[in-house]
Amino acid sequence: MAIFKTTDNNGGKQLQAINQEYGEIDFKAAVSDIKKISNKTLAELSVEENLLIFPTKLEDSADLLKDSKLGNLSKSDNEKDYIFYTENVAGFVGINDTDISITSRFAKNEEDFFLHYMIQKVLNLNITNLSFSSSQENVLNLLIYIFPRLLQKALSQGMYKEYKTFHKNDENVRGVIEISRHIQKNIPFEGKIAYKTREYSYDNTTTELIRHTIEYISAKKDIAGILTSSQEIRDAVKTIKTATPLYNAGERQKIIASAIKKQNHPYFTYYVPLKKLCIQILQRKKIKFSRKKNRVYGILFDVSWLWEQYLATILKQSGFIHPENRKGIGSISVLTNNIGRFIPDFYNDDFVLDAKYKPFDKRNPPSDDLAQVIAYMHILKTMKGAYIYPSENENAEILNELGEIKGMGGMLYLCPFYIPQNCSTFFEFSEKIKKMEAKLVNINENGYNTN
């Protein structure tokens, strides 16, 4: 088995340098496995049944998935080795006997507090005693993190229902009479008739799969609190339990096998990623110890999306508008006749903020990023624009002048958001990053308003 560990935006690392397996491995086989999943967009990888990608295509436009890649693999100067370049993607993915773990570039000593923190903020979870590193067990915890969000999203379409065949024996015949069963049960005749009928039912393979996942999570003492972390989640769990009175813990493997075979419903589209997630959670150990040939499995996050959504939880408190550019909601007309649309990340009457997950500390924004923000400023008639990005530089000013814009005027800024380093616990990390969040919430009192 080959295990490779690296970070997002790693700048290119030799495969042999990021190999964490200490035993002998078939390096050629590992390279062959990585080639199957590298150089592909998340949209191309999303067709894999056992690979969950967040955000799902259902929540955001497909443009995001078309742009982001897991990574690129190329030959190094040493003909026997390869270079693996990662982008704005983190998570865990495996194929055959090869595992790749990608943490955020701010992860220290195995614990990825930053990724963990952003996920909790974006998914609106209130849990402080969990950890996420690149270990197999914590990858499972990461899958469980997402379960409440996808469950609520699915239930927003209504309770999943499908036709089921019921074998009944009563006086209210509403289907096909089953002669042999009728003779067995109703001789001598007492007014009942054995028959079968097809009816819509909420208690079906899909809802049973969700119920088994709920019970599985409930049995894990260290993470069960995720099912009671808010009233909305508690209500969603109760809804599933009420709809599955036929739940039988002993039928878990039968339900999983049936769910894998079952085709997805054309209307209940939000149940597709939820079903995939449930299967991953329930089969975690099975996937680890019994792998099928060329099956890709795991979970991946587009960290640039996660970073933008995390900033939205902070900046909305300061009156910034977040147009949700992935969905095209709240876009701004370019021309007075509504032809053309621009979609800035965040803006208010005075400022345009462009969220960048790229490492900007050591280089200036490229020309396309400059042109983008300047165009936003011109249309919105604002004189200030900034690039807000995560930074490891604790001493950097929260707002640095990048330069004055020629022609129309206005000022561009770099806005490094310090990500706490060298924290020994998640609680310590949380307390430190909240200080940075306070500076963004009190945006006009912390140097943003330069008038």
Coordinates of N, CA, C and O in Angstrom, one line a residue, residues 244-414:
T244 N -39.3 5.8 9.4 CA -38.7 4.5 9.3 C -39.1 3.6 10.4 O -38.2 3.1 11.1
P245 N -40.3 3.3 10.6 CA -40.7 2.4 11.7 C -40.2 0.9 11.5 O -40.2 0.2 12.5
L246 N -39.9 0.6 10.3 CA -39.4 -0.8 10.1 C -37.9 -1.0 10.2 O -37.4 -2.0 9.9
Y247 N -37.3 0.0 10.8 CA -35.8 0.0 10.9 C -35.4 -1.2 11.7 O -36.0 -1.6 12.8
N248 N -34.4 -1.9 11.2 CA -33.8 -3.1 11.9 C -32.3 -3.1 11.8 O -31.8 -3.1 10.7
A249 N -31.7 -2.9 12.9 CA -30.2 -2.8 12.9 C -29.5 -3.9 12.2 O -28.4 -3.8 11.7
G250 N -30.1 -5.1 12.3 CA -29.5 -6.3 11.7 C -29.5 -6.3 10.2 O -28.8 -7.2 9.6
E251 N -30.2 -5.4 9.5 CA -30.3 -5.4 8.1 C -29.4 -4.4 7.4 O -29.6 -4.0 6.3
R252 N -28.4 -3.9 8.1 CA -27.6 -2.7 7.6 C -26.9 -3.1 6.3 O -27.0 -2.3 5.3
Q253 N -26.3 -4.2 6.3 CA -25.5 -4.6 5.0 C -26.5 -4.9 3.9 O -26.2 -4.5 2.7
K254 N -27.7 -5.4 4.2 CA -28.7 -5.6 3.1 C -29.1 -4.3 2.6 O -29.3 -4.1 1.3
I255 N -29.4 -3.3 3.4 CA -29.8 -2.0 3.0 C -28.7 -1.3 2.2 O -29.0 -0.7 1.1
I256 N -27.5 -1.4 2.6 CA -26.4 -0.8 1.8 C -26.3 -1.4 0.4 O -26.2 -0.6 -0.5
A257 N -26.3 -2.7 0.4 CA -26.2 -3.4 -0.9 C -27.4 -3.0 -1.9 O -27.2 -2.7 -3.1
S258 N -28.6 -2.8 -1.3 CA -29.7 -2.4 -2.1 C -29.6 -1.0 -2.5 O -29.9 -0.7 -3.7
A259 N -29.1 -0.1 -1.7 CA -29.0 1.3 -2.0 C -27.9 1.5 -3.1 O -28.1 2.4 -4.0
I260 N -26.9 0.7 -3.1 CA -25.8 0.8 -4.1 C -26.4 0.5 -5.5 O -26.1 1.2 -6.5
K261 N -27.3 -0.5 -5.6 CA -27.9 -0.9 -6.8 C -29.0 0.0 -7.3 O -29.2 0.1 -8.5
K262 N -29.6 0.6 -6.4 CA -30.9 1.4 -6.8 C -30.5 2.7 -7.6 O -29.6 3.4 -7.3
Q263 N -31.3 2.9 -8.6 CA -31.1 4.1 -9.4 C -31.6 5.3 -8.7 O -32.6 5.3 -7.9
N264 N -31.0 6.5 -8.9 CA -31.4 7.7 -8.3 C -32.8 8.2 -8.8 O -33.1 8.1 -10.0
H265 N -33.6 8.8 -8.0 CA -34.9 9.4 -8.3 C -34.7 10.7 -9.1 O -33.9 11.5 -8.8
P266 N -35.4 10.9 -10.2 CA -35.2 12.1 -11.1 C -35.7 13.3 -10.4 O -35.2 14.4 -10.8
Y267 N -36.5 13.3 -9.4 CA -37.0 14.5 -8.7 C -36.2 14.8 -7.5 O -35.8 15.9 -7.2
F268 N -36.0 13.8 -6.6 CA -35.3 14.0 -5.3 C -33.8 14.1 -5.5 O -33.0 13.3 -5.0
T269 N -33.3 15.1 -6.3 CA -31.9 15.2 -6.6 C -31.0 15.5 -5.5 O -29.8 15.1 -5.5
Y270 N -31.5 16.2 -4.4 CA -30.7 16.5 -3.3 C -30.3 15.3 -2.4 O -29.4 15.3 -1.6
Y271 N -31.1 14.2 -2.7 CA -30.8 12.9 -2.0 C -29.6 12.2 -2.6 O -29.1 11.3 -2.0
V272 N -29.2 12.6 -3.8 CA -28.1 11.9 -4.5 C -26.8 12.0 -3.7 O -26.1 11.0 -3.3
P273 N -26.3 13.2 -3.4 CA -25.1 13.3 -2.6 C -25.2 12.8 -1.2 O -24.3 12.2 -0.6
L274 N -26.4 12.9 -0.6 CA -26.7 12.4 0.8 C -26.5 10.9 0.8 O -25.9 10.3 1.7
K275 N -27.1 10.2 -0.2 CA -27.0 8.8 -0.3 C -25.6 8.3 -0.5 O -25.1 7.4 0.2
K276 N -24.8 9.0 -1.3 CA -23.4 8.7 -1.5 C -22.6 8.9 -0.2 O -21.8 8.0 0.1
L277 N -22.9 9.9 0.5 CA -22.3 10.2 1.8 C -22.6 9.1 2.8 O -21.7 8.6 3.5
C278 N -23.8 8.7 2.9 CA -24.2 7.6 3.8 C -23.5 6.3 3.5 O -23.0 5.6 4.5
I279 N -23.4 6.0 2.3 CA -22.7 4.7 1.9 C -21.2 4.8 2.3 O -20.7 3.9 2.8
Q280 N -20.6 6.0 2.1 CA -19.2 6.2 2.5 C -19.0 6.0 4.0 O -18.1 5.4 4.4
I281 N -19.9 6.6 4.8 CA -19.8 6.5 6.2 C -19.9 5.1 6.7 O -19.1 4.6 7.5
L282 N -21.0 4.4 6.2 CA -21.2 3.1 6.7 C -20.3 2.0 6.1 O -20.1 1.0 6.8
Q283 N -19.6 2.3 5.0 CA -18.7 1.4 4.4 C -17.2 1.8 4.7 O -16.3 1.2 4.1
R284 N -17.0 2.7 5.6 CA -15.6 3.2 5.7 C -14.6 2.1 6.0 O -13.6 2.0 5.3
K285 N -14.8 1.3 6.9 CA -13.9 0.2 7.2 C -13.8 -0.8 6.1 O -12.7 -1.3 5.8
K286 N -14.9 -1.1 5.5 CA -14.9 -2.0 4.4 C -14.1 -1.5 3.2 O -13.3 -2.2 2.6
I287 N -14.2 -0.2 2.9 CA -13.4 0.4 1.9 C -11.9 0.3 2.2 O -11.1 0.0 1.3
K288 N -11.6 0.5 3.5 CA -10.2 0.5 3.9 C -9.6 -0.9 3.7 O -8.4 -1.0 3.3
F289 N -10.3 -1.9 4.1 CA -9.7 -3.2 4.1 C -10.1 -4.1 2.9 O -9.5 -5.2 2.7
S290 N -11.0 -3.7 2.1 CA -11.4 -4.5 1.0 C -11.7 -3.6 -0.2 O -12.8 -3.0 -0.4
R291 N -10.7 -3.4 -1.0 CA -10.8 -2.4 -2.1 C -11.1 -3.1 -3.4 O -10.6 -4.2 -3.7
K292 N -12.0 -2.5 -4.2 CA -12.3 -3.0 -5.5 C -11.4 -2.4 -6.6 O -11.0 -1.2 -6.5
K293 N -11.1 -3.1 -7.6 CA -10.2 -2.7 -8.6 C -10.6 -1.3 -9.3 O -11.8 -1.2 -9.7
N294 N -9.7 -0.4 -9.3 CA -9.9 0.9 -9.9 C -11.0 1.8 -9.4 O -11.5 2.7 -10.0
R295 N -11.5 1.4 -8.2 CA -12.6 2.2 -7.6 C -12.0 3.4 -6.9 O -11.2 3.3 -6.0
V296 N -12.5 4.6 -7.2 CA -12.0 5.9 -6.6 C -13.0 6.2 -5.5 O -14.2 6.2 -5.6
Y297 N -12.4 6.5 -4.3 CA -13.3 6.8 -3.1 C -12.6 7.9 -2.3 O -11.5 8.3 -2.5
G298 N -13.4 8.5 -1.5 CA -12.9 9.6 -0.6 C -13.7 10.8 -0.6 O -14.9 10.8 -1.0
I299 N -13.2 11.9 -0.1 CA -13.9 13.2 0.0 C -12.9 14.3 -0.3 O -11.8 14.3 0.1
L300 N -13.4 15.3 -1.1 CA -12.5 16.4 -1.6 C -13.3 17.7 -1.3 O -14.5 17.8 -1.6
F301 N -12.6 18.7 -0.9 CA -13.1 20.1 -0.7 C -12.4 21.0 -1.7 O -11.2 21.0 -1.8
D302 N -13.2 21.9 -2.3 CA -12.6 23.0 -3.0 C -12.4 24.1 -2.0 O -13.3 24.7 -1.5
V303 N -11.1 24.3 -1.6 CA -10.8 25.1 -0.5 C -11.1 26.6 -0.8 O -11.3 27.4 0.1
S304 N -11.0 27.0 -2.1 CA -11.2 28.4 -2.5 C -12.7 28.7 -2.2 O -13.1 29.8 -1.8
W305 N -13.6 27.7 -2.5 CA -15.0 27.9 -2.2 C -15.2 28.0 -0.7 O -16.0 28.8 -0.2
L306 N -14.6 27.1 0.0 CA -14.7 27.1 1.5 C -14.2 28.4 2.1 O -14.9 28.9 3.0
W307 N -13.1 28.9 1.6 CA -12.6 30.2 2.1 C -13.6 31.3 1.9 O -13.8 32.1 2.8
E308 N -14.2 31.4 0.7 CA -15.1 32.4 0.4 C -16.3 32.3 1.3 O -16.8 33.3 1.8
Q309 N -16.9 31.1 1.5 CA -18.0 30.9 2.3 C -17.7 31.2 3.8 O -18.6 31.8 4.5
Y310 N -16.5 30.9 4.2 CA -16.1 31.2 5.6 C -16.1 32.8 5.8 O -16.6 33.3 6.8
L311 N -15.5 33.5 4.8 CA -15.4 34.9 4.9 C -16.8 35.5 4.9 O -17.1 36.5 5.6
A312 N -17.8 34.9 4.2 CA -19.1 35.4 4.2 C -19.8 35.4 5.6 O -20.5 36.3 5.9
T313 N -19.4 34.4 6.4 CA -20.0 34.3 7.7 C -19.6 35.5 8.6 O -20.2 35.8 9.6
I314 N -18.4 36.1 8.2 CA -17.9 37.2 9.0 C -18.3 38.5 8.4 O -18.8 39.4 9.1
L315 N -18.1 38.7 7.1 CA -18.3 40.0 6.5 C -19.8 40.4 6.4 O -20.1 41.6 6.3
K316 N -20.7 39.4 6.4 CA -22.1 39.7 6.3 C -22.5 40.5 7.6 O -23.5 41.3 7.6
Q317 N -21.8 40.3 8.7 CA -22.1 41.0 10.0 C -21.7 42.5 9.8 O -22.1 43.3 10.7
S318 N -20.9 42.8 8.8 CA -20.4 44.2 8.7 C -21.2 44.9 7.5 O -20.8 46.0 7.1
G319 N -22.2 44.3 7.0 CA -23.0 44.9 6.0 C -22.5 44.6 4.6 O -23.1 45.2 3.6
F320 N -21.5 43.8 4.4 CA -21.1 43.5 3.1 C -22.1 42.6 2.4 O -22.7 41.7 3.0
I321 N -22.2 42.8 1.1 CA -23.1 42.0 0.3 C -22.3 40.8 -0.3 O -21.2 41.1 -0.8
H322 N -22.8 39.6 -0.2 CA -22.1 38.5 -0.8 C -23.0 37.9 -1.9 O -23.9 37.2 -1.6
P323 N -22.7 38.2 -3.1 CA -23.7 37.9 -4.2 C -23.7 36.4 -4.5 O -24.5 36.0 -5.4
E324 N -22.9 35.5 -3.8 CA -22.9 34.1 -4.1 C -22.6 33.9 -5.6 O -23.4 33.3 -6.3
N325 N -21.4 34.2 -6.0 CA -21.1 34.2 -7.4 C -21.2 32.9 -8.1 O -21.3 32.8 -9.3
R326 N -21.1 31.8 -7.3 CA -21.2 30.5 -7.9 C -22.6 30.2 -8.4 O -22.8 29.4 -9.3
K327 N -23.6 30.9 -7.8 CA -25.0 30.7 -8.2 C -25.5 31.8 -9.1 O -26.5 31.7 -9.7
G328 N -24.7 32.9 -9.2 CA -25.2 34.0 -10.0 C -26.2 34.8 -9.4 O -26.9 35.6 -10.0
I329 N -26.4 34.7 -8.1 CA -27.4 35.4 -7.4 C -26.8 36.8 -6.9 O -25.8 36.8 -6.3
G330 N -27.5 37.9 -7.2 CA -27.1 39.2 -6.8 C -26.0 39.8 -7.7 O -25.3 40.7 -7.3
S331 N -26.0 39.3 -8.9 CA -25.0 39.9 -9.9 C -25.3 41.3 -10.2 O -26.4 41.8 -10.1
I332 N -24.3 42.0 -10.8 CA -24.5 43.4 -11.1 C -24.4 43.6 -12.6 O -23.5 43.1 -13.3
S333 N -25.3 44.5 -13.2 CA -25.3 44.7 -14.6 C -24.1 45.5 -15.0 O -23.7 46.5 -14.3
V334 N -23.5 45.2 -16.1 CA -22.3 45.9 -16.6 C -22.8 47.1 -17.4 O -22.3 48.2 -17.3
L335 N -23.9 47.0 -18.3 CA -24.4 48.1 -19.1 C -25.8 48.5 -18.6 O -26.5 47.7 -17.9
T336 N -26.2 49.7 -18.9 CA -27.4 50.2 -18.4 C -28.6 49.5 -18.9 O -29.7 49.5 -18.4
N337 N -28.5 48.8 -20.1 CA -29.6 48.0 -20.6 C -29.5 46.5 -20.1 O -30.1 45.6 -20.8
N338 N -28.8 46.3 -19.0 CA -28.7 45.0 -18.4 C -28.0 43.9 -19.2 O -28.2 42.7 -18.9
I339 N -27.2 44.3 -20.1 CA -26.4 43.3 -20.9 C -25.1 43.1 -20.1 O -24.4 44.1 -19.8
G340 N -24.7 41.9 -19.9 CA -23.5 41.6 -19.2 C -23.7 41.6 -17.7 O -24.4 42.5 -17.2
R341 N -23.1 40.7 -17.0 CA -23.2 40.7 -15.5 C -21.8 40.5 -14.9 O -21.0 39.8 -15.4
F342 N -21.6 41.2 -13.8 CA -20.4 41.1 -13.0 C -20.8 40.6 -11.6 O -21.9 41.0 -11.1
I343 N -20.0 39.8 -11.0 CA -20.3 39.2 -9.7 C -19.1 39.3 -8.8 O -18.3 38.4 -8.7
P344 N -19.0 40.4 -8.1 CA -17.9 40.5 -7.1 C -18.1 39.6 -5.9 O -19.3 39.2 -5.6
D345 N -17.1 39.3 -5.2 CA -17.2 38.4 -4.0 C -17.9 39.1 -2.9 O -18.9 38.6 -2.4
F346 N -17.4 40.3 -2.5 CA -18.1 41.1 -1.4 C -18.0 42.5 -1.8 O -17.0 43.0 -2.3
Y347 N -19.0 43.3 -1.4 CA -18.9 44.7 -1.7 C -19.9 45.4 -0.8 O -20.9 44.9 -0.3
N348 N -19.6 46.7 -0.5 CA -20.6 47.6 0.1 C -20.5 49.0 -0.6 O -19.9 49.0 -1.6
D349 N -21.0 50.0 0.0 CA -21.0 51.3 -0.6 C -19.5 51.9 -0.8 O -19.3 52.7 -1.7
D350 N -18.6 51.4 0.0 CA -17.3 52.0 0.0 C -16.2 51.1 -0.5 O -15.1 51.5 -0.9
F351 N -16.4 49.8 -0.5 CA -15.3 48.8 -0.7 C -15.7 47.6 -1.6 O -16.9 47.2 -1.5
V352 N -14.8 47.1 -2.3 CA -14.9 45.8 -3.0 C -13.8 44.9 -2.5 O -12.6 45.3 -2.4
L353 N -14.2 43.7 -2.0 CA -13.3 42.7 -1.5 C -13.3 41.5 -2.4 O -14.4 40.9 -2.6
D354 N -12.2 41.1 -2.8 CA -12.0 39.9 -3.7 C -11.4 38.8 -2.9 O -10.2 38.9 -2.4
A355 N -12.1 37.7 -2.6 CA -11.5 36.6 -1.8 C -10.6 35.7 -2.7 O -11.0 35.2 -3.7
K356 N -9.4 35.6 -2.2 CA -8.4 34.8 -2.9 C -7.8 33.8 -1.9 O -7.3 34.1 -0.8
Y357 N -7.8 32.5 -2.3 CA -7.2 31.5 -1.5 C -5.7 31.3 -1.9 O -4.9 30.7 -1.3
K358 N -5.3 32.0 -3.0 CA -3.9 31.9 -3.5 C -3.0 32.5 -2.4 O -3.3 33.4 -1.7
P359 N -1.7 32.0 -2.4 CA -0.7 32.6 -1.5 C -0.2 33.9 -2.1 O 0.7 33.9 -3.0
F360 N -0.7 35.0 -1.6 CA -0.4 36.3 -2.1 C 0.8 37.0 -1.3 O 1.2 38.1 -1.7
D361 N 1.3 36.4 -0.3 CA 2.3 37.1 0.6 C 3.5 37.4 -0.2 O 4.2 38.5 0.0
K362 N 3.9 36.6 -1.1 CA 5.2 36.7 -1.8 C 5.1 37.2 -3.2 O 6.1 37.3 -4.0
R363 N 3.9 37.6 -3.7 CA 3.8 38.1 -5.1 C 2.6 39.0 -5.2 O 1.7 38.9 -4.5
N364 N 2.7 39.9 -6.2 CA 1.6 40.8 -6.5 C 0.5 40.1 -7.3 O 0.8 39.1 -8.0
P365 N -0.7 40.6 -7.2 CA -1.8 39.9 -8.0 C -1.5 39.9 -9.5 O -1.0 40.9 -10.0
P366 N -1.8 38.9 -10.2 CA -1.6 38.8 -11.6 C -2.6 39.8 -12.3 O -3.5 40.3 -11.7
S367 N -2.3 40.1 -13.6 CA -3.0 41.1 -14.3 C -4.5 40.8 -14.4 O -5.3 41.8 -14.3
D368 N -4.9 39.6 -14.5 CA -6.4 39.3 -14.6 C -7.1 39.6 -13.3 O -8.2 40.1 -13.3
D369 N -6.4 39.3 -12.2 CA -7.0 39.7 -10.9 C -7.1 41.2 -10.7 O -8.1 41.7 -10.2
L370 N -6.0 41.9 -11.2 CA -6.1 43.4 -11.1 C -7.2 43.9 -11.9 O -8.0 44.8 -11.4
A371 N -7.3 43.5 -13.2 CA -8.4 44.0 -14.0 C -9.8 43.7 -13.5 O -10.7 44.5 -13.6
Q372 N -9.9 42.5 -12.9 CA -11.2 42.1 -12.3 C -11.7 43.1 -11.2 O -12.8 43.6 -11.3
V373 N -10.9 43.3 -10.3 CA -11.3 44.2 -9.1 C -11.5 45.6 -9.6 O -12.4 46.3 -9.2
I374 N -10.6 46.1 -10.5 CA -10.7 47.5 -11.0 C -12.0 47.7 -11.7 O -12.7 48.7 -11.6
A375 N -12.4 46.7 -12.5 CA -13.7 46.7 -13.2 C -14.9 46.8 -12.2 O -15.8 47.5 -12.4
Y376 N -14.8 46.0 -11.1 CA -15.9 46.0 -10.1 C -16.0 47.4 -9.5 O -17.1 47.9 -9.3
M377 N -14.8 48.0 -9.2 CA -14.8 49.3 -8.5 C -15.4 50.3 -9.4 O -16.2 51.2 -9.0
H378 N -15.1 50.3 -10.7 CA -15.6 51.3 -11.7 C -17.1 51.2 -11.8 O -17.8 52.2 -11.7
I379 N -17.6 50.0 -11.9 CA -19.1 49.8 -12.0 C -19.8 50.2 -10.8 O -20.9 50.8 -10.8
L380 N -19.3 49.9 -9.6 CA -19.9 50.1 -8.3 C -19.6 51.6 -7.8 O -20.1 52.0 -6.8
K381 N -18.7 52.3 -8.5 CA -18.3 53.6 -8.2 C -17.7 53.7 -6.8 O -18.1 54.6 -6.0
T382 N -16.9 52.8 -6.5 CA -16.2 52.8 -5.2 C -14.7 53.1 -5.5 O -14.2 52.9 -6.6
M383 N -14.0 53.6 -4.5 CA -12.6 54.1 -4.6 C -11.6 53.1 -3.9 O -10.5 53.4 -3.9
K384 N -12.2 52.1 -3.4 CA -11.3 51.1 -2.6 C -11.6 49.7 -3.0 O -12.8 49.3 -3.0
G385 N -10.5 49.0 -3.3 CA -10.7 47.5 -3.5 C -9.5 46.8 -2.9 O -8.4 47.3 -2.7
A386 N -9.8 45.5 -2.5 CA -8.8 44.8 -1.8 C -8.9 43.3 -2.1 O -9.9 42.8 -2.4
Y387 N -7.7 42.6 -2.0 CA -7.7 41.2 -2.1 C -7.5 40.6 -0.7 O -6.4 40.9 -0.1
I388 N -8.4 39.8 -0.2 CA -8.3 39.3 1.1 C -8.0 37.8 1.0 O -8.6 37.0 0.3
Y389 N -6.9 37.4 1.6 CA -6.4 36.1 1.5 C -5.8 35.5 2.8 O -5.4 36.3 3.7
P390 N -5.7 34.2 3.0 CA -5.2 33.7 4.2 C -3.6 33.8 4.2 O -3.0 33.6 3.2
S391 N -3.1 34.2 5.4 CA -1.6 34.4 5.4 C -1.0 33.8 6.7 O -1.7 33.7 7.7
E392 N 0.3 33.5 6.6 CA 1.0 33.0 7.7 C 1.8 34.1 8.4 O 2.5 33.8 9.4
N393 N 1.7 35.3 7.8 CA 2.5 36.4 8.3 C 1.8 37.1 9.5 O 0.9 37.9 9.2
E394 N 2.2 36.8 10.7 CA 1.5 37.4 11.9 C 1.7 38.9 12.0 O 0.9 39.6 12.5
N395 N 2.8 39.4 11.4 CA 3.2 40.8 11.6 C 2.6 41.7 10.5 O 2.9 42.9 10.5
A396 N 2.0 41.1 9.5 CA 1.5 41.9 8.3 C 0.4 42.8 8.8 O -0.5 42.4 9.5
E397 N 0.4 44.0 8.3 CA -0.7 44.9 8.5 C -2.0 44.4 7.8 O -1.9 43.8 6.8
I398 N -3.1 44.6 8.5 CA -4.4 44.0 7.9 C -4.7 44.7 6.6 O -5.5 44.1 5.8
L399 N -4.2 45.9 6.4 CA -4.5 46.5 5.1 C -3.2 47.2 4.6 O -2.7 48.1 5.2
N400 N -2.7 46.7 3.5 CA -1.5 47.3 2.9 C -1.8 47.9 1.5 O -2.5 47.3 0.7
E401 N -1.4 49.1 1.3 CA -1.6 49.8 0.0 C -0.8 49.0 -1.1 O 0.4 48.9 -1.0
L402 N -1.5 48.6 -2.1 CA -0.9 48.0 -3.2 C -0.5 49.0 -4.3 O 0.6 49.0 -4.9
G403 N -1.3 50.0 -4.5 CA -1.0 51.1 -5.4 C -2.3 51.9 -5.8 O -3.4 51.4 -5.7
E404 N -2.1 53.1 -6.3 CA -3.2 53.9 -6.8 C -3.5 53.6 -8.2 O -2.5 53.3 -9.0
I405 N -4.7 53.5 -8.6 CA -5.1 53.2 -10.0 C -5.0 54.4 -10.9 O -5.5 55.5 -10.5
K406 N -4.4 54.2 -12.0 CA -4.2 55.3 -13.0 C -5.6 55.6 -13.7 O -6.4 54.7 -13.8
G407 N -5.8 56.7 -14.1 CA -7.0 57.0 -14.9 C -8.2 57.4 -14.0 O -8.3 58.6 -13.6
M408 N -9.0 56.5 -13.6 CA -10.2 56.7 -12.8 C -9.8 57.0 -11.4 O -10.7 57.6 -10.6
G409 N -8.6 56.7 -10.9 CA -8.2 56.9 -9.5 C -8.7 55.7 -8.7 O -9.3 54.7 -9.1
G410 N -8.5 55.9 -7.4 CA -8.9 54.8 -6.4 C -7.6 54.1 -6.0 O -6.6 54.2 -6.6
M411 N -7.8 53.3 -4.9 CA -6.7 52.6 -4.3 C -6.9 51.1 -4.2 O -8.0 50.7 -3.8
L412 N -5.9 50.3 -4.5 CA -6.0 48.9 -4.3 C -5.2 48.5 -3.1 O -4.1 49.1 -2.8
Y413 N -5.7 47.5 -2.3 CA -5.0 47.0 -1.1 C -4.8 45.5 -1.1 O -5.6 44.8 -1.8
L414 N -3.8 45.1 -0.3 CA -3.7 43.7 0.0 C -4.2 43.5 1.5 O -3.9 44.3 2.3

